[in-house]
Coordinates of C-alpha atoms in Angstrom, one line a residue:
X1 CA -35.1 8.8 -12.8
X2 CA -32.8 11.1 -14.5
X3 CA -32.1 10.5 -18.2
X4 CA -29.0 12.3 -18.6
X5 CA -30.9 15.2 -20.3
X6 CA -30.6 19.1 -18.9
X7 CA -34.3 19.9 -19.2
X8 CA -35.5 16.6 -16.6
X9 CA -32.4 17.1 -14.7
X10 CA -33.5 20.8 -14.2
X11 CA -37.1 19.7 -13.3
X12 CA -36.2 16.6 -10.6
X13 CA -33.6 18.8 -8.8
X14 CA -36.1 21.6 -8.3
X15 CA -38.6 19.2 -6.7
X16 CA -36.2 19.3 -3.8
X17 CA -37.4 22.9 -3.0
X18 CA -40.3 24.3 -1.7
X19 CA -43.2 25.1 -3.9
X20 CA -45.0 28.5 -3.2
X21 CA -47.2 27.6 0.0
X22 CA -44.1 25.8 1.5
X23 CA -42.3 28.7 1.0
X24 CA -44.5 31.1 2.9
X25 CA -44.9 28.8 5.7
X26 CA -40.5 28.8 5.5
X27 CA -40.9 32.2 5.6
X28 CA -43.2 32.4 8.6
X29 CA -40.8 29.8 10.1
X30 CA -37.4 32.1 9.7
X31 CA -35.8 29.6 7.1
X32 CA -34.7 31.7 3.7
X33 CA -37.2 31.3 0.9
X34 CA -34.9 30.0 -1.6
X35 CA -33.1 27.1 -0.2
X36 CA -34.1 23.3 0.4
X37 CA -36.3 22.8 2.8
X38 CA -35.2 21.5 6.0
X39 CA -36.9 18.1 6.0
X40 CA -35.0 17.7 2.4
X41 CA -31.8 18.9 3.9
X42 CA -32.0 16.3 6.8
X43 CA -32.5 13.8 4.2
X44 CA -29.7 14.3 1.8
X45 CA -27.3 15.1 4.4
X46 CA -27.7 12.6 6.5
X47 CA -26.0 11.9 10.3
X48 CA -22.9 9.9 10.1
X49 CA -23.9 8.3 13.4
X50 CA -27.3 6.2 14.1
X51 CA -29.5 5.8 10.8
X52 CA -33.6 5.5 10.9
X53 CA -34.5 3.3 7.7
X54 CA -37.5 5.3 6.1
X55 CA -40.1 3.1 4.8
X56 CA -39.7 1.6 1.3
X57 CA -42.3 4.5 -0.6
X58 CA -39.9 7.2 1.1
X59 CA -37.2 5.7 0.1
X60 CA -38.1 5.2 -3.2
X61 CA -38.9 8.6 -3.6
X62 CA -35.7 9.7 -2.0
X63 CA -34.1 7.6 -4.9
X64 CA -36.1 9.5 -7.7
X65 CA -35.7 13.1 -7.1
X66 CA -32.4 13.0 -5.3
X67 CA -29.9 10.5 -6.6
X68 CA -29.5 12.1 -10.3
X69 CA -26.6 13.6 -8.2
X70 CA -23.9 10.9 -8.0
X71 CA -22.5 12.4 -4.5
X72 CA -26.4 12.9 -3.0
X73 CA -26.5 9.1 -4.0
X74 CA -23.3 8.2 -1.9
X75 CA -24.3 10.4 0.9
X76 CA -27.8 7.9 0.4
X77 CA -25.5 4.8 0.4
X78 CA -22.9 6.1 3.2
X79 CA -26.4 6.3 5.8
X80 CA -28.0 3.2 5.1
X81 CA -24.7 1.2 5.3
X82 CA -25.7 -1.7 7.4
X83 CA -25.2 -1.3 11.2
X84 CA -23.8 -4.6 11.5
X85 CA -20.8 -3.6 9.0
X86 CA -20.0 -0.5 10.5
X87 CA -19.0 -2.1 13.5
X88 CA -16.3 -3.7 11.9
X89 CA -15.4 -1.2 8.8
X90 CA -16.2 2.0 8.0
X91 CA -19.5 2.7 5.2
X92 CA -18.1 1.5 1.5
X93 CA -19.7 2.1 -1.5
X94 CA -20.2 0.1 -4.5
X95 CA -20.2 1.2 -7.8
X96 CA -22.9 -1.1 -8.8
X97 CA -25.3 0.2 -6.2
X98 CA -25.0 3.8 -7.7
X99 CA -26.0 2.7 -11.1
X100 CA -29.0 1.2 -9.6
X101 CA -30.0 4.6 -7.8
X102 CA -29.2 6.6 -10.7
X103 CA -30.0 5.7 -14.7
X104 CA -27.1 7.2 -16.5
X105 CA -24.4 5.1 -16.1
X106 CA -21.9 7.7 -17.9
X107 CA -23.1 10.8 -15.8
X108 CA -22.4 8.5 -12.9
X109 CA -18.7 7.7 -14.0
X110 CA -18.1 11.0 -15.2
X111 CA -18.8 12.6 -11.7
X112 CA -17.3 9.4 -9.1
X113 CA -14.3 10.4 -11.4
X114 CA -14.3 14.4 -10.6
X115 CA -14.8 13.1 -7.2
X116 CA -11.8 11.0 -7.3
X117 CA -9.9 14.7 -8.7
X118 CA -11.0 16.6 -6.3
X119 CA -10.4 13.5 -3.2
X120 CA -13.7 13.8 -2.0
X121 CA -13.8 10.2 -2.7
X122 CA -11.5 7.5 -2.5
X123 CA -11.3 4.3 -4.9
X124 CA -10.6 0.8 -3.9
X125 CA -10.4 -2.1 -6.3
X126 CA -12.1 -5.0 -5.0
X127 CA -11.0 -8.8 -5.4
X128 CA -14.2 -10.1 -6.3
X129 CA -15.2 -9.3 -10.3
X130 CA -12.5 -7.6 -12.8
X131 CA -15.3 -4.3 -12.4
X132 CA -16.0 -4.5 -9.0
X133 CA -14.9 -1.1 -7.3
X134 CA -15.5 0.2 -4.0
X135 CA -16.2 3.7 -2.9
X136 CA -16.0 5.6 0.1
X137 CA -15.7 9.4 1.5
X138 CA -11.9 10.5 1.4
X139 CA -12.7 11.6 5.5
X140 CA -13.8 7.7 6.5
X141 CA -10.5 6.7 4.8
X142 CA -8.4 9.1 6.5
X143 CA -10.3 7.8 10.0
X144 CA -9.6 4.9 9.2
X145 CA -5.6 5.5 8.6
X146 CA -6.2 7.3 12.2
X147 CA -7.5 3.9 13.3
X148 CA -4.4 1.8 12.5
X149 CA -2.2 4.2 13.8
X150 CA -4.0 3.9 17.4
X151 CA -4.0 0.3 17.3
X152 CA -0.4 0.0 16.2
X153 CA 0.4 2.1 19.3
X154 CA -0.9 0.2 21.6
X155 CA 0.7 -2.5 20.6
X156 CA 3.9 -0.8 21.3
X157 CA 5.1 0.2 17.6
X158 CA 8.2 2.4 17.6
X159 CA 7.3 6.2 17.3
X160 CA 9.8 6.2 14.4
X161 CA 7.8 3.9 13.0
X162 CA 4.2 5.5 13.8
X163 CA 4.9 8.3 12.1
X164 CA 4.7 6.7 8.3
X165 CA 0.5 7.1 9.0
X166 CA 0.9 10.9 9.3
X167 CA 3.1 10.9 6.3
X168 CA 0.6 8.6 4.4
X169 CA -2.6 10.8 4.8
X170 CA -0.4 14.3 4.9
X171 CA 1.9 13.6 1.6
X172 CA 0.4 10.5 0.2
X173 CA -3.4 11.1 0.3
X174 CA -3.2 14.6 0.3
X175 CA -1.5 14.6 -3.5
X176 CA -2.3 11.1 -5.2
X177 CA -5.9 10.2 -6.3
X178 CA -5.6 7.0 -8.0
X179 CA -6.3 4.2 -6.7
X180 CA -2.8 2.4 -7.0
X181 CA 0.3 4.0 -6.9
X182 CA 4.4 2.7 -7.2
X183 CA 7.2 1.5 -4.8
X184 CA 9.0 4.3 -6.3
X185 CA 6.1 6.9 -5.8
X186 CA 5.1 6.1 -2.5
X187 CA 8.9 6.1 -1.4
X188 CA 9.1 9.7 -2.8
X189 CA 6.3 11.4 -1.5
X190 CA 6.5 9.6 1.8
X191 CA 9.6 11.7 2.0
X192 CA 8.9 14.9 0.8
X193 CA 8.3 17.0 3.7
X194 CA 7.1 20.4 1.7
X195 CA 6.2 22.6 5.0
X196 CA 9.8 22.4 6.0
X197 CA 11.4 21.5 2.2
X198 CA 13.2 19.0 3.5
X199 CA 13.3 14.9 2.6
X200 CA 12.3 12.4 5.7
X201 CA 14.0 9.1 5.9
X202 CA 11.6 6.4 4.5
X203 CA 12.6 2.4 5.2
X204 CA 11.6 -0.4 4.0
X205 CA 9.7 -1.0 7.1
X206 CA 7.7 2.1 6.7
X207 CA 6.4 0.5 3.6
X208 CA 6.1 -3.1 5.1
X209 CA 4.2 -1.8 7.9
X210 CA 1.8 0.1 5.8
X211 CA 1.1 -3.2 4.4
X212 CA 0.9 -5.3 7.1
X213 CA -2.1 -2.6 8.5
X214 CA -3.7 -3.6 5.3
X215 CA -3.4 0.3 3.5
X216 CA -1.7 -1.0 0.4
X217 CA -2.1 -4.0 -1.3
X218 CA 0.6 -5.4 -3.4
X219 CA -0.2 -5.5 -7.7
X220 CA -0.8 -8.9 -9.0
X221 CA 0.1 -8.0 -12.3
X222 CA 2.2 -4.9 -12.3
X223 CA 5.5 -5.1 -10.6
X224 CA 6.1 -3.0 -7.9
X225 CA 2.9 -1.5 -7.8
X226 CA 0.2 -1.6 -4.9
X227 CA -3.2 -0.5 -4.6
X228 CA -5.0 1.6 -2.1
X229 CA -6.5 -0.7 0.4
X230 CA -8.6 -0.5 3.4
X231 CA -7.6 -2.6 6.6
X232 CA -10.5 -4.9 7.7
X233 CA -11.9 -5.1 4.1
X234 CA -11.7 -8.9 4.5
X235 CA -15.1 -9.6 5.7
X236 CA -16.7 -7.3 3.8
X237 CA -15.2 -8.7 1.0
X238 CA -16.1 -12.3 1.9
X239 CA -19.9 -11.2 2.9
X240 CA -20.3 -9.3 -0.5
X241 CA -19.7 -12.9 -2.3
X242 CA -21.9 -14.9 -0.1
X243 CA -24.3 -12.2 0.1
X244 CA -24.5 -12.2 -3.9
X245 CA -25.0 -15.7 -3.8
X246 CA -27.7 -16.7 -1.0
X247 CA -29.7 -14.0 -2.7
X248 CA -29.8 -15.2 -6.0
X249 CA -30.9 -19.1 -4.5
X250 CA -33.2 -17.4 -2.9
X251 CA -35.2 -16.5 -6.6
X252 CA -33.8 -19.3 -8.5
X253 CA -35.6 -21.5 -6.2
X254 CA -38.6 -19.8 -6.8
X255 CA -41.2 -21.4 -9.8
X256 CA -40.6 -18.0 -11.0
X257 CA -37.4 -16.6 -10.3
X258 CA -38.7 -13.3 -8.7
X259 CA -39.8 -12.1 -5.8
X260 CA -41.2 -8.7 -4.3
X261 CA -38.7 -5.6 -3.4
X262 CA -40.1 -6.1 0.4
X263 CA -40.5 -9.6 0.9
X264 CA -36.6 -9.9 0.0
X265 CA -35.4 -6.9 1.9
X266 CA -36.6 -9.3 5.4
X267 CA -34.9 -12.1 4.3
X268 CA -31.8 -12.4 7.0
X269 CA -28.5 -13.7 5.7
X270 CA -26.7 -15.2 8.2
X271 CA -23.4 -15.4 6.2
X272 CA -23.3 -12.2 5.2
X273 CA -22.7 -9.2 7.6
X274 CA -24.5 -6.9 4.4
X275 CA -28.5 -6.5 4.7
X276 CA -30.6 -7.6 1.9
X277 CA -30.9 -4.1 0.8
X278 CA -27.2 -3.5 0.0
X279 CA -26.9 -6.7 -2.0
X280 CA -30.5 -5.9 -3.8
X281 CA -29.1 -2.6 -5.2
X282 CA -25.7 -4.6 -6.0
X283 CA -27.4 -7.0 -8.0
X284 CA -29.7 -4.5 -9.6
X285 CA -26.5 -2.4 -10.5
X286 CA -24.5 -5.6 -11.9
X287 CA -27.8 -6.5 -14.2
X288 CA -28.0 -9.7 -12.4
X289 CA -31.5 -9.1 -11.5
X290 CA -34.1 -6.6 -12.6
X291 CA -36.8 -4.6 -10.8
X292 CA -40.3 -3.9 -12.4
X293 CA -43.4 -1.6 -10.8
X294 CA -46.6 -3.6 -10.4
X295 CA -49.7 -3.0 -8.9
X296 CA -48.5 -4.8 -6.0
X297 CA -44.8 -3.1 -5.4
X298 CA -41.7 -3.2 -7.2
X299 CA -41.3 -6.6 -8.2
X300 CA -37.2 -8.6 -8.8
X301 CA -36.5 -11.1 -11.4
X302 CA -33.5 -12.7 -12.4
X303 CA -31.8 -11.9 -15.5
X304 CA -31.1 -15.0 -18.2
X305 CA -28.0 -13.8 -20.2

């Protein structure tokens, strides 16, 4: 894992290409010497669509040479996001689960927030823990805004009203990156139409219904303040607790509170729509549990603050 230093950051990224008999075989092949190989490529850049889970040692490995890159890591995350989710929300990341794929916390901070700068990503503050934060690729967001838009049309929204979504991806999205924003703000760049410099009527209802989709979030502590929100989040929200919880009972009830990497990736949860996978690399990130490699596989144990 990558220690924050140039010289092992240097040496794990260029295990990602080819050595030199690789390279004539590329060659032979009609792929360019110099760039990843193709079986790397299909890795890190994974299809949106259906995912294959690679075997645990694959995966591992993946984990080693390839997440000392914070957006490699969410492109990692954004694949393996459980089936049974996605059919209900679109992939979210957590911040805890990159810390657990990658060892420098501050390298990973430092580059989620040049994401956030340059909107590749998106940020959502989650409910559950003061520190829990949610991350996902600025283009599922903007599906998503897509998403509620349908949906409000075909349940027979005024087109007046309709048009506040292109507004909020085209004027909102497009210039804030934080992940709250003000009334007064939202008001004002709702409005600003800068392709024809001219200022759009914005109501009240353009903001209620914005809100009622589940795309903002009122502040509980500022005043009139509203986060960035994602519609649907609810029972991701909801698994993510339970989740946390059967997982840990699971070792606690153990005589020793551990257990083996693969024997608790096949535990099922039934309250939680998350696979043990997704919470495991939660928990590791949180430093609720602990992993250790033994003879026999990586091995979890609980951590006693």
């Amino acid at each position: 894992m990558n220690d924050g230093s140039p010289r092992k950051r240097r040496r794990t990224m260029m295990r990602l290409y080819p050595d030199e008999e690789e390279r004539d075989a590329l060659e032979q092949e009609g792929y360019p010497p110099d760039e990843p190989s193709p079986e790397f490529m299909d890795m890190a850049m994974p299809d949106s669509g259906q995912y294959a889970p690679a075997e645990d040692d694959e995966d591992e490995i993946y984990m080693q040479q390839a997440a000392s890159d914070t957006l490699l890591a969410l492109q990692l995350l954004r694949s393996q996001f459980p089936a049974k989710a996605r059919e209900v929300i679109v992939p979210v990341m957590l911040r805890s689960q990159l810390y657990s794929l990658v060892d420098d916390r501050t390298l990973v901070d430092r580059e989620l927030d040049e994401l956030r700068r340059d909107r590749v990503v998106r940020v959502l503050k989650l409910p559950t823990a003061p520190d829990d934060y949610a991350f996902m690729l600025s283009e599922d967001y903007a599906a998503a805004v897509q998403q509620q838009q349908q949906l409000m049309q075909e349940a027979g929204t005024p087109v007046e009203q309709l048009q506040v979504f292109s507004w909020f991806k085209e004027r909102v999205l497009a210039r804030c990156s934080d992940n709250s924003i003000t009334h007064h703000d939202v008001l004002r760049q709702l409005s600003a139409d800068r392709k024809h410099k001219r200022r759009d009527e914005v109501t009240e209802q353009h903001i209620s219904l914005l809100l009622n989709c589940g795309l903002l979030t009122r502040h509980l502590t500022q005043k009139d303040t509203y986060w960035f929100a994602l519609a649907g989040i609810g029972p991701l929200i909801k698994s993510l607790v339970k989740g946390r919880k059967d997982l840990l009972g699971m070792m606690s009830r153990r005589r020793y509170p551990e257990m083996f990497v693969k024997e608790l990736e096949q535990k099922k949860l039934n309250q939680s729509l998350l696979d043990s996978r997704f919470h495991i690399r939660d928990l590791i990130g949180l430093g609720s549990i602990a992993k250790f490699d033994t003879t026999s596989g990586p091995l979890l144990r609980i951590v006693k603050h």
